[in-house]
PDB file of C-alpha atoms in Angstrom:
ATOM      1  CA  MET A 280      11.480   7.106  44.356  1.00 43.00           C
ATOM      2  CA  LEU A 281       8.804   6.416  41.750  1.00 43.00           C
ATOM      3  CA  ASN A 282       6.093   3.914  42.548  1.00 49.00           C
ATOM      4  CA  PHE A 283       5.417   2.304  39.168  1.00 45.00           C
ATOM      5  CA  GLY A 284       2.432   0.334  40.454  1.00 54.00           C
ATOM      6  CA  ARG A 285       0.757   3.546  41.560  1.00 56.00           C
ATOM      7  CA  ILE A 286       1.542   5.252  38.244  1.00 51.00           C
ATOM      8  CA  LYS A 287       0.126   2.268  36.364  1.00 52.00           C
ATOM      9  CA  ASN A 288      -3.077   2.426  38.422  1.00 58.00           C
ATOM     10  CA  LYS A 289      -3.446   6.161  37.739  1.00 57.00           C
ATOM     11  CA  LEU A 290      -2.956   5.625  34.010  1.00 53.00           C
ATOM     12  CA  ASN A 291      -5.514   2.800  34.068  1.00 56.00           C
ATOM     13  CA  ASN A 292      -8.024   5.038  35.844  1.00 58.00           C
ATOM     14  CA  ILE A 293      -7.473   7.806  33.307  1.00 53.00           C
ATOM     15  CA  SER A 294      -7.858   5.437  30.362  1.00 47.00           C
ATOM     16  CA  HIS A 295     -10.977   3.801  31.811  1.00 52.00           C
ATOM     17  CA  SER A 296     -12.645   7.125  32.514  1.00 51.00           C
ATOM     18  CA  THR A 297     -11.771   8.339  29.013  1.00 48.00           C
ATOM     19  CA  LEU A 298     -13.121   5.212  27.350  1.00 48.00           C
ATOM     20  CA  LYS A 299     -16.312   5.217  29.400  1.00 51.00           C
ATOM     21  CA  ASN A 300     -17.119   8.633  27.999  1.00 52.00           C
ATOM     22  CA  LYS A 301     -20.270   8.263  25.908  1.00 51.00           C
ATOM     23  CA  LYS A 302     -18.710  10.340  23.169  1.00 63.00           C
ATOM     24  CA  ASP A 303     -16.249   7.594  22.217  1.00 78.00           C
ATOM     25  CA  ILE A 304     -18.658   6.458  19.502  1.00 82.00           C
ATOM     26  CA  GLU A 305     -21.369   8.777  18.196  1.00 86.00           C
ATOM     27  CA  GLN A 306     -23.877   8.135  15.437  1.00 86.00           C
ATOM     28  CA  VAL A 307     -24.901  11.120  13.290  1.00 87.00           C
ATOM     29  CA  GLY A 308     -27.090  10.077  10.372  1.00 88.00           C
ATOM     30  CA  ASN A 309     -25.193   7.494   8.345  1.00 89.00           C
ATOM     31  CA  THR A 310     -21.863   8.556   9.882  1.00 91.00           C
ATOM     32  CA  SER A 311     -20.248   7.091  12.985  1.00 91.00           C
ATOM     33  CA  ILE A 312     -17.690   9.274  14.737  1.00 92.00           C
ATOM     34  CA  ILE A 313     -15.163   7.373  16.825  1.00 90.00           C
ATOM     35  CA  TYR A 314     -12.928   9.127  19.371  1.00 89.00           C
ATOM     36  CA  ASN A 315     -13.629  12.430  17.587  1.00 89.00           C
ATOM     37  CA  THR A 316     -10.887  11.397  15.148  1.00 91.00           C
ATOM     38  CA  TYR A 317     -12.285   8.637  12.959  1.00 94.00           C
ATOM     39  CA  ARG A 318     -15.362   8.747  10.739  1.00 95.00           C
ATOM     40  CA  ILE A 319     -17.146   5.734   9.301  1.00 94.00           C
ATOM     41  CA  ILE A 320     -19.591   6.600   6.537  1.00 94.00           C
ATOM     42  CA  LYS A 321     -21.981   4.010   5.138  1.00 92.00           C
ATOM     43  CA  LYS A 322     -21.992   3.999   1.329  1.00 91.00           C
ATOM     44  CA  ASP A 323     -23.435   1.317  -0.943  1.00 87.00           C
ATOM     45  CA  GLU A 324     -23.554  -1.477   1.653  1.00 87.00           C
ATOM     46  CA  CYS A 325     -19.918  -0.720   2.575  1.00 92.00           C
ATOM     47  CA  PHE A 326     -18.236   1.571   5.070  1.00 94.00           C
ATOM     48  CA  ASP A 327     -15.667   4.231   4.159  1.00 95.00           C
ATOM     49  CA  VAL A 328     -13.194   4.940   6.961  1.00 95.00           C
ATOM     50  CA  TYR A 329     -11.506   8.326   7.469  1.00 95.00           C
ATOM     51  CA  LYS A 330      -8.922   9.400  10.012  1.00 94.00           C
ATOM     52  CA  ASP A 331      -9.316  13.154  10.414  1.00 91.00           C
ATOM     53  CA  ILE A 332      -9.593  14.204   6.750  1.00 91.00           C
ATOM     54  CA  ASN A 333      -7.539  11.317   5.325  1.00 94.00           C
ATOM     55  CA  TYR A 334      -9.351   8.495   3.552  1.00 94.00           C
ATOM     56  CA  ILE A 335      -8.167   5.156   4.965  1.00 93.00           C
ATOM     57  CA  GLY A 336     -10.173   2.679   2.934  1.00 92.00           C
ATOM     58  CA  ARG A 337     -13.414   0.807   2.482  1.00 93.00           C
ATOM     59  CA  MET A 338     -14.540  -1.999   4.739  1.00 93.00           C
ATOM     60  CA  ASN A 339     -17.445  -4.301   4.171  1.00 91.00           C
ATOM     61  CA  TYR A 340     -18.537  -4.763   7.782  1.00 90.00           C
ATOM     62  CA  LYS A 341     -19.164  -2.017  10.332  1.00 90.00           C
ATOM     63  CA  ALA A 342     -17.699  -4.125  13.146  1.00 90.00           C
ATOM     64  CA  SER A 343     -14.455  -4.354  11.142  1.00 91.00           C
ATOM     65  CA  ALA A 344     -14.378  -0.609  10.615  1.00 92.00           C
ATOM     66  CA  VAL A 345     -14.949   0.184  14.304  1.00 91.00           C
ATOM     67  CA  ALA A 346     -12.416  -2.453  15.386  1.00 91.00           C
ATOM     68  CA  TRP A 347      -9.868  -1.024  12.937  1.00 93.00           C
ATOM     69  CA  CYS A 348     -10.351   2.450  14.460  1.00 92.00           C
ATOM     70  CA  ILE A 349      -9.838   1.087  17.980  1.00 90.00           C
ATOM     71  CA  ALA A 350      -6.715  -0.841  16.955  1.00 91.00           C
ATOM     72  CA  ASN A 351      -5.285   2.116  15.064  1.00 92.00           C
ATOM     73  CA  LYS A 352      -5.931   4.530  17.921  1.00 90.00           C
ATOM     74  CA  ASN A 353      -4.088   2.201  20.290  1.00 89.00           C
ATOM     75  CA  ASN A 354      -1.167   1.801  17.841  1.00 90.00           C
ATOM     76  CA  ARG A 355      -1.881  -1.892  17.274  1.00 89.00           C
ATOM     77  CA  ILE A 356      -0.806  -1.738  13.652  1.00 91.00           C
ATOM     78  CA  MET A 357      -0.556  -5.511  13.134  1.00 92.00           C
ATOM     79  CA  LEU A 358      -4.078  -5.984  14.488  1.00 91.00           C
ATOM     80  CA  ALA A 359      -5.406  -3.139  12.319  1.00 91.00           C
ATOM     81  CA  ASN A 360      -3.769  -4.712   9.243  1.00 91.00           C
ATOM     82  CA  ASP A 361      -5.198  -8.137  10.136  1.00 91.00           C
ATOM     83  CA  ILE A 362      -8.684  -6.642  10.442  1.00 92.00           C
ATOM     84  CA  ARG A 363      -8.481  -5.045   6.980  1.00 92.00           C
ATOM     85  CA  ARG A 364      -7.002  -8.205   5.446  1.00 91.00           C
ATOM     86  CA  CYS A 365      -9.692 -10.476   6.927  1.00 91.00           C
ATOM     87  CA  ASP A 366     -12.470  -8.077   5.940  1.00 92.00           C
ATOM     88  CA  THR A 367     -11.267  -7.946   2.336  1.00 91.00           C
ATOM     89  CA  ARG A 368     -10.601 -11.678   1.996  1.00 92.00           C
ATOM     90  CA  LEU A 369     -13.956 -12.520   3.555  1.00 91.00           C
ATOM     91  CA  THR A 370     -15.747 -10.353   0.995  1.00 90.00           C
ATOM     92  CA  TYR A 371     -13.860 -11.889  -1.937  1.00 92.00           C
ATOM     93  CA  LYS A 372     -14.537 -15.391  -0.652  1.00 92.00           C
ATOM     94  CA  GLN A 373     -18.239 -14.599  -0.293  1.00 91.00           C
ATOM     95  CA  PHE A 374     -18.253 -13.399  -3.908  1.00 93.00           C
ATOM     96  CA  ASP A 375     -16.505 -16.624  -5.032  1.00 93.00           C
ATOM     97  CA  ILE A 376     -19.115 -18.747  -3.253  1.00 92.00           C
ATOM     98  CA  GLU A 377     -21.969 -16.833  -4.877  1.00 93.00           C
ATOM     99  CA  ASN A 378     -20.382 -17.288  -8.314  1.00 93.00           C
ATOM    100  CA  ILE A 379     -19.974 -21.034  -7.810  1.00 92.00           C
ATOM    101  CA  ARG A 380     -23.579 -21.362  -6.669  1.00 92.00           C
ATOM    102  CA  TYR A 381     -24.702 -19.448  -9.736  1.00 93.00           C
ATOM    103  CA  GLY A 382     -22.577 -21.715 -11.951  1.00 90.00           C
ATOM    104  CA  LEU A 383     -24.114 -24.824 -10.410  1.00 89.00           C
ATOM    105  CA  LYS A 384     -27.569 -23.615 -11.461  1.00 89.00           C
ATOM    106  CA  GLN A 385     -26.566 -23.441 -15.129  1.00 87.00           C
ATOM    107  CA  LYS A 386     -28.055 -26.164 -17.319  1.00 84.00           C
ATOM    108  CA  ASP A 387     -25.152 -26.448 -19.740  1.00 88.00           C
ATOM    109  CA  ILE A 388     -22.580 -28.001 -17.365  1.00 87.00           C
ATOM    110  CA  ASN A 389     -21.783 -31.700 -17.311  1.00 89.00           C
ATOM    111  CA  GLN A 390     -21.502 -33.918 -14.238  1.00 90.00           C
ATOM    112  CA  GLU A 391     -17.693 -33.686 -14.046  1.00 92.00           C
ATOM    113  CA  GLN A 392     -17.843 -29.881 -14.014  1.00 90.00           C
ATOM    114  CA  LYS A 393     -20.590 -30.016 -11.425  1.00 90.00           C
ATOM    115  CA  ASN A 394     -18.515 -32.303  -9.174  1.00 92.00           C
ATOM    116  CA  THR A 395     -15.487 -30.019  -9.506  1.00 92.00           C
ATOM    117  CA  MET A 396     -17.595 -26.979  -8.633  1.00 92.00           C
ATOM    118  CA  CYS A 397     -19.105 -28.764  -5.621  1.00 92.00           C
ATOM    119  CA  ASP A 398     -15.625 -29.646  -4.347  1.00 93.00           C
ATOM    120  CA  ARG A 399     -14.506 -26.059  -4.796  1.00 93.00           C
ATOM    121  CA  LEU A 400     -17.646 -24.840  -3.037  1.00 93.00           C
ATOM    122  CA  LYS A 401     -16.886 -27.065  -0.037  1.00 94.00           C
ATOM    123  CA  GLU A 402     -13.317 -25.744   0.149  1.00 94.00           C
ATOM    124  CA  ASP A 403     -14.482 -22.151  -0.200  1.00 93.00           C
ATOM    125  CA  ASN A 404     -17.086 -22.630   2.540  1.00 92.00           C
ATOM    126  CA  ILE A 405     -14.401 -23.994   4.883  1.00 93.00           C
ATOM    127  CA  LEU A 406     -12.109 -21.047   4.135  1.00 92.00           C
ATOM    128  CA  TYR A 407     -15.020 -18.594   4.458  1.00 90.00           C
ATOM    129  CA  ASN A 408     -15.850 -19.933   7.934  1.00 91.00           C
ATOM    130  CA  LYS A 409     -12.189 -19.752   8.949  1.00 92.00           C
ATOM    131  CA  LEU A 410     -11.982 -16.139   7.767  1.00 90.00           C
ATOM    132  CA  LYS A 411     -15.171 -15.292   9.677  1.00 89.00           C
ATOM    133  CA  THR A 412     -13.592 -16.778  12.807  1.00 90.00           C
ATOM    134  CA  ASP A 413     -10.338 -14.877  12.225  1.00 89.00           C
ATOM    135  CA  LEU A 414     -12.206 -11.602  11.738  1.00 90.00           C
ATOM    136  CA  SER A 415     -14.312 -12.259  14.827  1.00 89.00           C
ATOM    137  CA  ASN A 416     -11.132 -12.881  16.842  1.00 88.00           C
ATOM    138  CA  CYS A 417      -9.616  -9.615  15.583  1.00 89.00           C
ATOM    139  CA  VAL A 418     -12.775  -7.690  16.465  1.00 89.00           C
ATOM    140  CA  ASN A 419     -12.800  -9.271  19.930  1.00 88.00           C
ATOM    141  CA  LYS A 420      -9.153  -8.282  20.458  1.00 88.00           C
ATOM    142  CA  ALA A 421     -10.013  -4.702  19.558  1.00 88.00           C
ATOM    143  CA  LYS A 422     -12.968  -4.752  21.976  1.00 84.00           C
ATOM    144  CA  TYR A 423     -10.648  -6.065  24.672  1.00 85.00           C
ATOM    145  CA  ILE A 424      -8.127  -3.297  23.964  1.00 82.00           C
ATOM    146  CA  LYS A 425     -10.920  -0.719  24.196  1.00 80.00           C
ATOM    147  CA  THR A 426     -12.154  -1.993  27.578  1.00 78.00           C
ATOM    148  CA  LYS A 427      -8.684  -2.432  29.058  1.00 73.00           C
ATOM    149  CA  GLY A 428      -7.248   0.859  27.812  1.00 60.00           C
ATOM    150  CA  LEU A 429      -3.538   1.106  28.561  1.00 45.00           C
ATOM    151  CA  SER A 430      -3.268  -2.023  30.698  1.00 43.00           C
ATOM    152  CA  LYS A 431      -1.646  -5.049  29.157  1.00 42.00           C
TER     153      LYS A 431
END
């Protein structure tokens, strides 16, 4: 008769010993190699992600890229998609905020336009902070998956 508790413990031990290997994440120049499968290459303040030789996409934060690799390796597709979505939306929102701030500095806008832009800036700041929290939660989930390995 199979002892599933014992099998689970063995699998946990294997996963923990594998993840504690210092070669899980290696830095070589401007390239990070994760699990000997994923590569993250810094280019123009962004990070290009590759799985083996396949280009996955560009992320704007290294933590997002590493978390995506962890989620993808552990077949957490929804989490990986959430990480990419939050990373992209956060970057666009940051760009929107910078554009509004630039617009507020222009001399040729009237008070009504200025008030509208200030309201939009407040809303964008709220959404930006929410997206930062969402991305942070996704990254923390990926870290948790990495430390726990196969256990659920």
